[in-house]
Amino acid sequence: MGLIVTGLRLEAEGVLGIELRDRLCASLPPFEPGAHIDITFPNGLTRQYSIASPASDSTRYWLGVGLAAESRGASRFAHEQLRLGDCLQVGPPRSLFGLDDAAAGHLFVAGGIGITPILSMIRRCIEHGLTWRLLYCVRSRRHATYLEQLAPFPDQIELHADDEQNGRADLERVLRQMPPGWHVYTCGPGAMMDAVCGHANTSGIDRLALHLERFGADNRVNGEADAFQVRLLRHGGRLSVPPNASILEVLEANGVCLPSACREGLCRSCEVPLASGTPDHRDYVLSEEERVANKSILICVSRAKCAELVLDV
Ligand code: FES
């Protein structure tokens, strides 16, 4: 669907707020708090952005777009060229990260722009009288978004600014103190999320009570890489994937163009069936069961733990 940019606001240093509405003010497709949408910019790039607005508001989607330090063009386009009245192609909301009804309470751990999906989840908690707490970690208050919306809830919110508190937040303490029956939801930089996972594990928090939303490539995506081969079962042919290129890029360079969107292992649009071989799954969306089953691979980021992968394409 095409939606119109009806609001642009600098939410914090390096974070652009974008309001999208239907041209005729029709209701937008509903979404669950924590959902994201695919945005295709006029320069052809498609990226996923979490919806920050309350799910109860069907008139608009509010997004927060952080300016990526190594932007390949999407966030830079949004920050520098997007204007009020522009029309953006927007996919339907998708939910991989949401509140678990089974939880007795909800502990949110947000880092930087990772507050975006969590703000919508907090709104749902407020509207439904659910118990919640937030640890919001930022480099400095200049980088903290939505503070005015969070201000009415000082007892439930701990803001940790690295530059004021001389270092990183004590995630271990926060997770150790989480009451029994609560669930923890985290979104932010990869290192922070990995630390949350590690402390949740040592604190004895059930894996099913831990909910993650990755919002961008990190070390896991850019980790060590070896060369390997891919054989294309139906298309035919065998191609070499060097350490500095993805399977997707190698296929495209050889005229095999398959669907893709985020190119960061976040959206599943590049998933292809795997006929044989052992993949090195580097995406953020396959479940543990799917990783073990090795029936498919996300070719924008995942690689091989063997000499050759056979793709059913
Ligand atoms: S293109 Fe999004 S996961 Fe591969």
PDB file of C-alpha atoms and ligand atoms in Angstrom:
ATOM      1  CA  MET A   1       0.000   0.000   0.000  1.00  0.00           C
ATOM      2  CA  GLY A   2       1.105   3.568  -0.583  1.00  0.00           C
ATOM      3  CA  LEU A   3       1.106   5.740   2.540  1.00  0.00           C
ATOM      4  CA  ILE A   4       1.763   9.442   2.803  1.00  0.00           C
ATOM      5  CA  VAL A   5       4.401  11.009   5.035  1.00  0.00           C
ATOM      6  CA  THR A   6       2.302  13.297   7.239  1.00  0.00           C
ATOM      7  CA  GLY A   7       4.803  13.977   9.990  1.00  0.00           C
ATOM      8  CA  LEU A   8       8.580  14.265  10.313  1.00  0.00           C
ATOM      9  CA  ARG A   9      10.171  15.036  13.638  1.00  0.00           C
ATOM     10  CA  LEU A  10      13.659  14.798  15.098  1.00  0.00           C
ATOM     11  CA  GLU A  11      12.955  12.529  18.080  1.00  0.00           C
ATOM     12  CA  ALA A  12      16.530  12.544  19.359  1.00  0.00           C
ATOM     13  CA  GLU A  13      20.019  12.965  17.979  1.00  0.00           C
ATOM     14  CA  GLY A  14      20.163  10.729  14.916  1.00  0.00           C
ATOM     15  CA  VAL A  15      16.570   9.507  15.206  1.00  0.00           C
ATOM     16  CA  LEU A  16      13.918  10.682  12.752  1.00  0.00           C
ATOM     17  CA  GLY A  17      10.248  10.145  13.613  1.00  0.00           C
ATOM     18  CA  ILE A  18       8.059   9.463  10.575  1.00  0.00           C
ATOM     19  CA  GLU A  19       4.263   9.541  10.647  1.00  0.00           C
ATOM     20  CA  LEU A  20       2.462   7.668   7.852  1.00  0.00           C
ATOM     21  CA  ARG A  21      -1.241   7.882   7.005  1.00  0.00           C
ATOM     22  CA  ASP A  22      -3.535   6.759   4.240  1.00  0.00           C
ATOM     23  CA  ARG A  23      -4.042   9.426   1.559  1.00  0.00           C
ATOM     24  CA  LEU A  24      -7.815   9.415   2.242  1.00  0.00           C
ATOM     25  CA  CYS A  25      -7.427   8.947   5.998  1.00  0.00           C
ATOM     26  CA  ALA A  26      -8.740   5.353   5.792  1.00  0.00           C
ATOM     27  CA  SER A  27      -7.957   2.996   8.673  1.00  0.00           C
ATOM     28  CA  LEU A  28      -4.615   1.240   8.396  1.00  0.00           C
ATOM     29  CA  PRO A  29      -4.209  -2.553   8.742  1.00  0.00           C
ATOM     30  CA  PRO A  30      -4.185  -3.514  12.432  1.00  0.00           C
ATOM     31  CA  PHE A  31      -0.990  -4.661  14.135  1.00  0.00           C
ATOM     32  CA  GLU A  32       0.148  -6.195  17.372  1.00  0.00           C
ATOM     33  CA  PRO A  33       2.438  -4.115  19.630  1.00  0.00           C
ATOM     34  CA  GLY A  34       6.041  -4.884  18.656  1.00  0.00           C
ATOM     35  CA  ALA A  35       5.206  -5.364  14.960  1.00  0.00           C
ATOM     36  CA  HIS A  36       7.225  -3.960  12.094  1.00  0.00           C
ATOM     37  CA  ILE A  37       6.528  -2.961   8.501  1.00  0.00           C
ATOM     38  CA  ASP A  38       8.575  -3.057   5.323  1.00  0.00           C
ATOM     39  CA  ILE A  39       9.141   0.401   3.852  1.00  0.00           C
ATOM     40  CA  THR A  40      10.313   0.792   0.263  1.00  0.00           C
ATOM     41  CA  PHE A  41      11.931   4.175  -0.300  1.00  0.00           C
ATOM     42  CA  PRO A  42      11.848   6.027  -3.628  1.00  0.00           C
ATOM     43  CA  ASN A  43      15.498   5.000  -4.168  1.00  0.00           C
ATOM     44  CA  GLY A  44      14.340   1.352  -4.309  1.00  0.00           C
ATOM     45  CA  LEU A  45      15.712   0.243  -0.943  1.00  0.00           C
ATOM     46  CA  THR A  46      13.424  -1.731   1.390  1.00  0.00           C
ATOM     47  CA  ARG A  47      13.953  -1.843   5.133  1.00  0.00           C
ATOM     48  CA  GLN A  48      11.998  -2.974   8.177  1.00  0.00           C
ATOM     49  CA  TYR A  49      10.953  -0.478  10.835  1.00  0.00           C
ATOM     50  CA  SER A  50       9.117  -1.133  14.066  1.00  0.00           C
ATOM     51  CA  ILE A  51       5.893   0.723  14.732  1.00  0.00           C
ATOM     52  CA  ALA A  52       6.109   2.953  17.806  1.00  0.00           C
ATOM     53  CA  SER A  53       2.510   4.181  17.853  1.00  0.00           C
ATOM     54  CA  PRO A  54      -0.173   2.482  19.960  1.00  0.00           C
ATOM     55  CA  ALA A  55      -1.836  -0.508  18.275  1.00  0.00           C
ATOM     56  CA  SER A  56      -5.176   1.016  19.305  1.00  0.00           C
ATOM     57  CA  ASP A  57      -4.578   3.932  16.907  1.00  0.00           C
ATOM     58  CA  SER A  58      -5.561   2.743  13.411  1.00  0.00           C
ATOM     59  CA  THR A  59      -5.172   6.185  11.816  1.00  0.00           C
ATOM     60  CA  ARG A  60      -1.393   6.201  11.481  1.00  0.00           C
ATOM     61  CA  TYR A  61       1.906   4.421  11.930  1.00  0.00           C
ATOM     62  CA  TRP A  62       4.668   6.248  13.807  1.00  0.00           C
ATOM     63  CA  LEU A  63       8.174   4.961  13.107  1.00  0.00           C
ATOM     64  CA  GLY A  64      11.570   5.840  14.526  1.00  0.00           C
ATOM     65  CA  VAL A  65      14.411   5.662  12.005  1.00  0.00           C
ATOM     66  CA  GLY A  66      17.925   5.770  13.401  1.00  0.00           C
ATOM     67  CA  LEU A  67      20.635   7.077  11.097  1.00  0.00           C
ATOM     68  CA  ALA A  68      22.854   4.032  10.640  1.00  0.00           C
ATOM     69  CA  ALA A  69      26.556   4.835  10.896  1.00  0.00           C
ATOM     70  CA  GLU A  70      27.231   2.744   7.783  1.00  0.00           C
ATOM     71  CA  SER A  71      23.921   3.317   6.061  1.00  0.00           C
ATOM     72  CA  ARG A  72      23.706   1.676   2.647  1.00  0.00           C
ATOM     73  CA  GLY A  73      21.201   4.320   1.653  1.00  0.00           C
ATOM     74  CA  ALA A  74      17.858   3.734   3.381  1.00  0.00           C
ATOM     75  CA  SER A  75      18.218   5.554   6.693  1.00  0.00           C
ATOM     76  CA  ARG A  76      20.354   8.249   5.055  1.00  0.00           C
ATOM     77  CA  PHE A  77      17.661   8.774   2.442  1.00  0.00           C
ATOM     78  CA  ALA A  78      15.020   9.062   5.178  1.00  0.00           C
ATOM     79  CA  HIS A  79      17.054  11.554   7.181  1.00  0.00           C
ATOM     80  CA  GLU A  80      18.215  13.716   4.285  1.00  0.00           C
ATOM     81  CA  GLN A  81      15.669  13.496   1.487  1.00  0.00           C
ATOM     82  CA  LEU A  82      12.289  12.397   2.822  1.00  0.00           C
ATOM     83  CA  ARG A  83       9.717  15.201   2.766  1.00  0.00           C
ATOM     84  CA  LEU A  84       6.160  15.736   4.012  1.00  0.00           C
ATOM     85  CA  GLY A  85       3.710  14.537   1.374  1.00  0.00           C
ATOM     86  CA  ASP A  86       6.034  11.873  -0.057  1.00  0.00           C
ATOM     87  CA  CYS A  87       4.392   8.526  -0.760  1.00  0.00           C
ATOM     88  CA  LEU A  88       6.123   5.400   0.532  1.00  0.00           C
ATOM     89  CA  GLN A  89       5.319   1.813  -0.348  1.00  0.00           C
ATOM     90  CA  VAL A  90       4.531  -0.001   2.894  1.00  0.00           C
ATOM     91  CA  GLY A  91       4.016  -3.725   3.449  1.00  0.00           C
ATOM     92  CA  PRO A  92       1.469  -5.151   5.897  1.00  0.00           C
ATOM     93  CA  PRO A  93       2.505  -5.179   9.573  1.00  0.00           C
ATOM     94  CA  ARG A  94       4.299  -8.332  10.649  1.00  0.00           C
ATOM     95  CA  SER A  95       4.762  -9.531  14.177  1.00  0.00           C
ATOM     96  CA  LEU A  96       7.741 -11.550  15.340  1.00  0.00           C
ATOM     97  CA  PHE A  97       8.011  -9.808  18.706  1.00  0.00           C
ATOM     98  CA  GLY A  98       4.993  -9.344  20.942  1.00  0.00           C
ATOM     99  CA  LEU A  99       3.629  -9.497  24.458  1.00  0.00           C
ATOM    100  CA  ASP A 100       3.132 -12.980  25.837  1.00  0.00           C
ATOM    101  CA  ASP A 101      -0.280 -13.310  27.501  1.00  0.00           C
ATOM    102  CA  ALA A 102       1.129 -15.995  29.810  1.00  0.00           C
ATOM    103  CA  ALA A 103       3.486 -13.534  31.531  1.00  0.00           C
ATOM    104  CA  ALA A 104       2.711 -12.253  35.034  1.00  0.00           C
ATOM    105  CA  GLY A 105       4.576  -9.040  34.207  1.00  0.00           C
ATOM    106  CA  HIS A 106       6.700  -7.584  31.434  1.00  0.00           C
ATOM    107  CA  LEU A 107      10.303  -6.409  31.786  1.00  0.00           C
ATOM    108  CA  PHE A 108      11.499  -4.386  28.802  1.00  0.00           C
ATOM    109  CA  VAL A 109      15.201  -3.816  28.147  1.00  0.00           C
ATOM    110  CA  ALA A 110      15.686  -1.340  25.312  1.00  0.00           C
ATOM    111  CA  GLY A 111      18.921   0.000  23.873  1.00  0.00           C
ATOM    112  CA  GLY A 112      18.889   3.198  21.792  1.00  0.00           C
ATOM    113  CA  ILE A 113      16.489   2.997  18.843  1.00  0.00           C
ATOM    114  CA  GLY A 114      15.395  -0.415  20.174  1.00  0.00           C
ATOM    115  CA  ILE A 115      12.845   1.513  22.241  1.00  0.00           C
ATOM    116  CA  THR A 116      10.652   1.828  19.126  1.00  0.00           C
ATOM    117  CA  PRO A 117       8.745  -1.506  19.222  1.00  0.00           C
ATOM    118  CA  ILE A 118       8.850  -1.464  23.022  1.00  0.00           C
ATOM    119  CA  LEU A 119       7.041   1.878  23.214  1.00  0.00           C
ATOM    120  CA  SER A 120       4.057   0.318  21.449  1.00  0.00           C
ATOM    121  CA  MET A 121       4.195  -2.682  23.822  1.00  0.00           C
ATOM    122  CA  ILE A 122       4.286  -0.351  26.834  1.00  0.00           C
ATOM    123  CA  ARG A 123       1.239   1.480  25.465  1.00  0.00           C
ATOM    124  CA  ARG A 124      -0.634  -1.847  25.358  1.00  0.00           C
ATOM    125  CA  CYS A 125       0.418  -2.572  28.958  1.00  0.00           C
ATOM    126  CA  ILE A 126      -0.866   0.837  30.083  1.00  0.00           C
ATOM    127  CA  GLU A 127      -4.158   0.482  28.200  1.00  0.00           C
ATOM    128  CA  HIS A 128      -4.771  -3.023  29.601  1.00  0.00           C
ATOM    129  CA  GLY A 129      -3.475  -2.427  33.118  1.00  0.00           C
ATOM    130  CA  LEU A 130      -0.606  -4.923  32.742  1.00  0.00           C
ATOM    131  CA  THR A 131       2.402  -4.819  35.052  1.00  0.00           C
ATOM    132  CA  TRP A 132       5.601  -3.647  33.419  1.00  0.00           C
ATOM    133  CA  ARG A 133       9.016  -2.115  33.909  1.00  0.00           C
ATOM    134  CA  LEU A 134      11.519  -0.613  31.493  1.00  0.00           C
ATOM    135  CA  LEU A 135      15.291  -0.356  31.519  1.00  0.00           C
ATOM    136  CA  TYR A 136      16.172   2.091  28.758  1.00  0.00           C
ATOM    137  CA  CYS A 137      19.881   2.256  27.920  1.00  0.00           C
ATOM    138  CA  VAL A 138      21.276   5.133  25.859  1.00  0.00           C
ATOM    139  CA  ARG A 139      24.688   6.655  25.266  1.00  0.00           C
ATOM    140  CA  SER A 140      23.404  10.010  26.510  1.00  0.00           C
ATOM    141  CA  ARG A 141      20.043  11.734  27.031  1.00  0.00           C
ATOM    142  CA  ARG A 142      20.551  13.421  23.658  1.00  0.00           C
ATOM    143  CA  HIS A 143      20.104   9.978  22.091  1.00  0.00           C
ATOM    144  CA  ALA A 144      17.013   9.039  24.129  1.00  0.00           C
ATOM    145  CA  THR A 145      13.726   9.114  22.229  1.00  0.00           C
ATOM    146  CA  TYR A 146      10.132   9.372  23.485  1.00  0.00           C
ATOM    147  CA  LEU A 147      11.175  10.647  26.933  1.00  0.00           C
ATOM    148  CA  GLU A 148       8.152  12.955  27.106  1.00  0.00           C
ATOM    149  CA  GLN A 149       5.828   9.982  26.517  1.00  0.00           C
ATOM    150  CA  LEU A 150       7.582   7.949  29.195  1.00  0.00           C
ATOM    151  CA  ALA A 151       7.820  10.799  31.707  1.00  0.00           C
ATOM    152  CA  PRO A 152       4.451  10.056  33.422  1.00  0.00           C
ATOM    153  CA  PHE A 153       5.792   6.655  34.584  1.00  0.00           C
ATOM    154  CA  PRO A 154       8.945   7.431  36.593  1.00  0.00           C
ATOM    155  CA  ASP A 155       8.374   4.525  39.004  1.00  0.00           C
ATOM    156  CA  GLN A 156       8.421   1.944  36.231  1.00  0.00           C
ATOM    157  CA  ILE A 157      11.291   3.336  34.192  1.00  0.00           C
ATOM    158  CA  GLU A 158      15.032   3.259  34.747  1.00  0.00           C
ATOM    159  CA  LEU A 159      16.919   5.406  32.260  1.00  0.00           C
ATOM    160  CA  HIS A 160      20.592   4.527  32.005  1.00  0.00           C
ATOM    161  CA  ALA A 161      22.719   7.105  30.185  1.00  0.00           C
ATOM    162  CA  ASP A 162      26.276   5.785  29.772  1.00  0.00           C
ATOM    163  CA  ASP A 163      27.836   9.239  29.927  1.00  0.00           C
ATOM    164  CA  GLU A 164      26.130  10.106  33.233  1.00  0.00           C
ATOM    165  CA  GLN A 165      26.645   6.807  34.988  1.00  0.00           C
ATOM    166  CA  ASN A 166      30.160   6.068  33.836  1.00  0.00           C
ATOM    167  CA  GLY A 167      29.586   2.923  31.882  1.00  0.00           C
ATOM    168  CA  ARG A 168      27.069   0.312  30.919  1.00  0.00           C
ATOM    169  CA  ALA A 169      23.889  -0.615  32.758  1.00  0.00           C
ATOM    170  CA  ASP A 170      23.969  -3.452  35.270  1.00  0.00           C
ATOM    171  CA  LEU A 171      21.922  -5.901  33.204  1.00  0.00           C
ATOM    172  CA  GLU A 172      22.791  -8.770  35.510  1.00  0.00           C
ATOM    173  CA  ARG A 173      21.143  -7.015  38.486  1.00  0.00           C
ATOM    174  CA  VAL A 174      18.047  -6.122  36.501  1.00  0.00           C
ATOM    175  CA  LEU A 175      17.541  -9.685  35.279  1.00  0.00           C
ATOM    176  CA  ARG A 176      18.361 -11.256  38.641  1.00  0.00           C
ATOM    177  CA  GLN A 177      15.682  -9.060  40.254  1.00  0.00           C
ATOM    178  CA  MET A 178      13.007  -9.919  37.685  1.00  0.00           C
ATOM    179  CA  PRO A 179      10.010 -11.346  39.602  1.00  0.00           C
ATOM    180  CA  PRO A 180       9.030 -14.986  38.989  1.00  0.00           C
ATOM    181  CA  GLY A 181       6.578 -15.472  36.149  1.00  0.00           C
ATOM    182  CA  TRP A 182       7.610 -12.293  34.343  1.00  0.00           C
ATOM    183  CA  HIS A 183       8.882 -12.252  30.757  1.00  0.00           C
ATOM    184  CA  VAL A 184      11.760 -10.135  29.441  1.00  0.00           C
ATOM    185  CA  TYR A 185      11.690  -8.397  26.050  1.00  0.00           C
ATOM    186  CA  THR A 186      14.809  -6.855  24.604  1.00  0.00           C
ATOM    187  CA  CYS A 187      15.598  -4.833  21.512  1.00  0.00           C
ATOM    188  CA  GLY A 188      18.771  -2.888  20.847  1.00  0.00           C
ATOM    189  CA  PRO A 189      22.374  -3.299  19.751  1.00  0.00           C
ATOM    190  CA  GLY A 190      23.533  -6.880  19.297  1.00  0.00           C
ATOM    191  CA  ALA A 191      26.092  -6.739  22.112  1.00  0.00           C
ATOM    192  CA  MET A 192      23.469  -5.555  24.607  1.00  0.00           C
ATOM    193  CA  MET A 193      21.028  -8.233  23.525  1.00  0.00           C
ATOM    194  CA  ASP A 194      23.701 -10.915  23.746  1.00  0.00           C
ATOM    195  CA  ALA A 195      24.433  -9.708  27.293  1.00  0.00           C
ATOM    196  CA  VAL A 196      20.730  -9.873  28.188  1.00  0.00           C
ATOM    197  CA  CYS A 197      20.602 -13.460  26.847  1.00  0.00           C
ATOM    198  CA  GLY A 198      23.711 -14.405  28.817  1.00  0.00           C
ATOM    199  CA  HIS A 199      22.470 -12.929  32.110  1.00  0.00           C
ATOM    200  CA  ALA A 200      18.988 -14.370  31.581  1.00  0.00           C
ATOM    201  CA  ASN A 201      20.596 -17.762  31.199  1.00  0.00           C
ATOM    202  CA  THR A 202      22.705 -17.468  34.354  1.00  0.00           C
ATOM    203  CA  SER A 203      19.708 -16.048  36.258  1.00  0.00           C
ATOM    204  CA  GLY A 204      17.730 -19.192  35.409  1.00  0.00           C
ATOM    205  CA  ILE A 205      15.166 -17.362  33.244  1.00  0.00           C
ATOM    206  CA  ASP A 206      13.304 -19.816  31.030  1.00  0.00           C
ATOM    207  CA  ARG A 207      14.217 -19.472  27.335  1.00  0.00           C
ATOM    208  CA  LEU A 208      10.498 -19.176  26.555  1.00  0.00           C
ATOM    209  CA  ALA A 209      10.296 -16.118  28.831  1.00  0.00           C
ATOM    210  CA  LEU A 210      12.950 -14.295  26.786  1.00  0.00           C
ATOM    211  CA  HIS A 211      11.836 -12.358  23.689  1.00  0.00           C
ATOM    212  CA  LEU A 212      14.260 -10.739  21.276  1.00  0.00           C
ATOM    213  CA  GLU A 213      13.949  -8.284  18.421  1.00  0.00           C
ATOM    214  CA  ARG A 214      17.073  -7.632  16.394  1.00  0.00           C
ATOM    215  CA  PHE A 215      16.887  -4.416  14.415  1.00  0.00           C
ATOM    216  CA  GLY A 216      20.071  -4.442  12.418  1.00  0.00           C
ATOM    217  CA  ALA A 217      23.181  -6.256  11.402  1.00  0.00           C
ATOM    218  CA  ASP A 218      25.800  -6.813  14.061  1.00  0.00           C
ATOM    219  CA  ASN A 219      28.835  -8.985  14.596  1.00  0.00           C
ATOM    220  CA  ARG A 220      26.862 -12.146  14.157  1.00  0.00           C
ATOM    221  CA  VAL A 221      26.043 -11.119  10.623  1.00  0.00           C
ATOM    222  CA  ASN A 222      29.491  -9.805   9.869  1.00  0.00           C
ATOM    223  CA  GLY A 223      31.382 -12.583  11.601  1.00  0.00           C
ATOM    224  CA  GLU A 224      34.242 -14.686  10.284  1.00  0.00           C
ATOM    225  CA  ALA A 225      33.575 -16.133   6.864  1.00  0.00           C
ATOM    226  CA  ASP A 226      35.097 -18.840   4.684  1.00  0.00           C
ATOM    227  CA  ALA A 227      34.628 -19.427   0.980  1.00  0.00           C
ATOM    228  CA  PHE A 228      32.320 -22.253  -0.095  1.00  0.00           C
ATOM    229  CA  GLN A 229      30.324 -23.444  -3.093  1.00  0.00           C
ATOM    230  CA  VAL A 230      26.610 -23.387  -3.812  1.00  0.00           C
ATOM    231  CA  ARG A 231      24.982 -25.722  -6.338  1.00  0.00           C
ATOM    232  CA  LEU A 232      21.615 -24.739  -7.771  1.00  0.00           C
ATOM    233  CA  LEU A 233      19.445 -27.817  -8.123  1.00  0.00           C
ATOM    234  CA  ARG A 234      16.830 -26.582 -10.569  1.00  0.00           C
ATOM    235  CA  HIS A 235      18.562 -23.651 -12.196  1.00  0.00           C
ATOM    236  CA  GLY A 236      21.736 -25.677 -12.616  1.00  0.00           C
ATOM    237  CA  GLY A 237      25.323 -24.632 -12.094  1.00  0.00           C
ATOM    238  CA  ARG A 238      27.796 -24.340  -9.235  1.00  0.00           C
ATOM    239  CA  LEU A 239      29.031 -20.981  -7.912  1.00  0.00           C
ATOM    240  CA  SER A 240      31.789 -19.950  -5.513  1.00  0.00           C
ATOM    241  CA  VAL A 241      30.866 -17.713  -2.573  1.00  0.00           C
ATOM    242  CA  PRO A 242      33.948 -15.755  -1.430  1.00  0.00           C
ATOM    243  CA  PRO A 243      34.368 -14.608   2.205  1.00  0.00           C
ATOM    244  CA  ASN A 244      33.396 -11.041   1.360  1.00  0.00           C
ATOM    245  CA  ALA A 245      30.103 -11.757  -0.450  1.00  0.00           C
ATOM    246  CA  SER A 246      26.784 -13.306   0.473  1.00  0.00           C
ATOM    247  CA  ILE A 247      25.095 -16.152  -1.383  1.00  0.00           C
ATOM    248  CA  LEU A 248      22.443 -13.661  -2.457  1.00  0.00           C
ATOM    249  CA  GLU A 249      25.022 -11.308  -3.935  1.00  0.00           C
ATOM    250  CA  VAL A 250      26.798 -14.118  -5.777  1.00  0.00           C
ATOM    251  CA  LEU A 251      23.518 -15.354  -7.260  1.00  0.00           C
ATOM    252  CA  GLU A 252      22.568 -11.844  -8.347  1.00  0.00           C
ATOM    253  CA  ALA A 253      25.983 -11.302  -9.914  1.00  0.00           C
ATOM    254  CA  ASN A 254      25.350 -14.440 -11.947  1.00  0.00           C
ATOM    255  CA  GLY A 255      21.905 -13.432 -13.136  1.00  0.00           C
ATOM    256  CA  VAL A 256      19.884 -15.436 -10.600  1.00  0.00           C
ATOM    257  CA  CYS A 257      17.654 -12.842  -8.963  1.00  0.00           C
ATOM    258  CA  LEU A 258      15.602 -14.014  -5.993  1.00  0.00           C
ATOM    259  CA  PRO A 259      13.382 -11.990  -3.638  1.00  0.00           C
ATOM    260  CA  SER A 260      15.072 -10.047  -0.850  1.00  0.00           C
ATOM    261  CA  ALA A 261      14.328  -7.033   1.303  1.00  0.00           C
ATOM    262  CA  CYS A 262      16.341  -6.265   4.446  1.00  0.00           C
ATOM    263  CA  ARG A 263      19.521  -8.121   3.401  1.00  0.00           C
ATOM    264  CA  GLU A 264      20.382  -8.333   7.102  1.00  0.00           C
ATOM    265  CA  GLY A 265      18.778 -11.607   8.156  1.00  0.00           C
ATOM    266  CA  LEU A 266      15.731  -9.947   9.648  1.00  0.00           C
ATOM    267  CA  CYS A 267      12.767 -10.401   7.318  1.00  0.00           C
ATOM    268  CA  ARG A 268      12.828 -13.941   5.805  1.00  0.00           C
ATOM    269  CA  SER A 269      12.074 -12.698   2.312  1.00  0.00           C
ATOM    270  CA  CYS A 270      15.239 -14.346   0.905  1.00  0.00           C
ATOM    271  CA  GLU A 271      14.557 -17.761   2.460  1.00  0.00           C
ATOM    272  CA  VAL A 272      15.193 -20.643   0.016  1.00  0.00           C
ATOM    273  CA  PRO A 273      14.814 -24.408   0.453  1.00  0.00           C
ATOM    274  CA  LEU A 274      18.011 -26.281   1.201  1.00  0.00           C
ATOM    275  CA  ALA A 275      18.494 -29.671  -0.501  1.00  0.00           C
ATOM    276  CA  SER A 276      21.739 -30.665   1.255  1.00  0.00           C
ATOM    277  CA  GLY A 277      24.749 -29.331   3.111  1.00  0.00           C
ATOM    278  CA  THR A 278      25.230 -27.859   6.583  1.00  0.00           C
ATOM    279  CA  PRO A 279      24.368 -24.157   6.775  1.00  0.00           C
ATOM    280  CA  ASP A 280      25.829 -21.635   9.176  1.00  0.00           C
ATOM    281  CA  HIS A 281      22.599 -19.845  10.076  1.00  0.00           C
ATOM    282  CA  ARG A 282      23.382 -16.170  10.756  1.00  0.00           C
ATOM    283  CA  ASP A 283      19.868 -14.780  10.568  1.00  0.00           C
ATOM    284  CA  TYR A 284      17.720 -13.560  13.441  1.00  0.00           C
ATOM    285  CA  VAL A 285      14.373 -15.025  12.557  1.00  0.00           C
ATOM    286  CA  LEU A 286      14.567 -18.819  12.178  1.00  0.00           C
ATOM    287  CA  SER A 287      13.466 -20.666  15.286  1.00  0.00           C
ATOM    288  CA  GLU A 288      15.783 -23.122  17.028  1.00  0.00           C
ATOM    289  CA  GLU A 289      13.729 -25.975  15.540  1.00  0.00           C
ATOM    290  CA  GLU A 290      14.115 -24.540  12.047  1.00  0.00           C
ATOM    291  CA  ARG A 291      17.862 -24.126  12.518  1.00  0.00           C
ATOM    292  CA  VAL A 292      18.262 -27.719  13.566  1.00  0.00           C
ATOM    293  CA  ALA A 293      16.000 -29.000  10.763  1.00  0.00           C
ATOM    294  CA  ASN A 294      18.215 -27.308   8.105  1.00  0.00           C
ATOM    295  CA  LYS A 295      15.361 -27.315   5.603  1.00  0.00           C
ATOM    296  CA  SER A 296      15.921 -23.720   4.489  1.00  0.00           C
ATOM    297  CA  ILE A 297      18.468 -20.931   4.581  1.00  0.00           C
ATOM    298  CA  LEU A 298      18.338 -17.117   4.485  1.00  0.00           C
ATOM    299  CA  ILE A 299      20.820 -16.438   1.752  1.00  0.00           C
ATOM    300  CA  CYS A 300      21.421 -12.745   2.495  1.00  0.00           C
ATOM    301  CA  VAL A 301      23.504 -13.513   5.589  1.00  0.00           C
ATOM    302  CA  SER A 302      23.822 -17.252   6.220  1.00  0.00           C
ATOM    303  CA  ARG A 303      26.772 -19.209   5.011  1.00  0.00           C
ATOM    304  CA  ALA A 304      28.073 -22.800   5.036  1.00  0.00           C
ATOM    305  CA  LYS A 305      29.802 -25.015   7.563  1.00  0.00           C
ATOM    306  CA  CYS A 306      30.703 -27.416   4.751  1.00  0.00           C
ATOM    307  CA  ALA A 307      32.331 -27.198   1.332  1.00  0.00           C
ATOM    308  CA  GLU A 308      29.087 -27.120  -0.627  1.00  0.00           C
ATOM    309  CA  LEU A 309      25.433 -26.208  -0.080  1.00  0.00           C
ATOM    310  CA  VAL A 310      22.814 -27.442  -2.528  1.00  0.00           C
ATOM    311  CA  LEU A 311      19.939 -24.983  -2.874  1.00  0.00           C
ATOM    312  CA  ASP A 312      16.590 -26.089  -4.251  1.00  0.00           C
ATOM    313  CA  VAL A 313      16.356 -23.141  -6.633  1.00  0.00           C
TER     314      VAL A 313
HETATM  315  S1  FES B   1      16.574 -10.319   2.818  1.00  0.00           S
HETATM  316 FE1  FES B   1      15.683 -10.162   4.789  1.00  0.00          FE
HETATM  317  S2  FES B   1      16.312 -11.989   5.762  1.00  0.00           S
HETATM  318 FE2  FES B   1      17.331 -12.016   3.859  1.00  0.00          FE
END
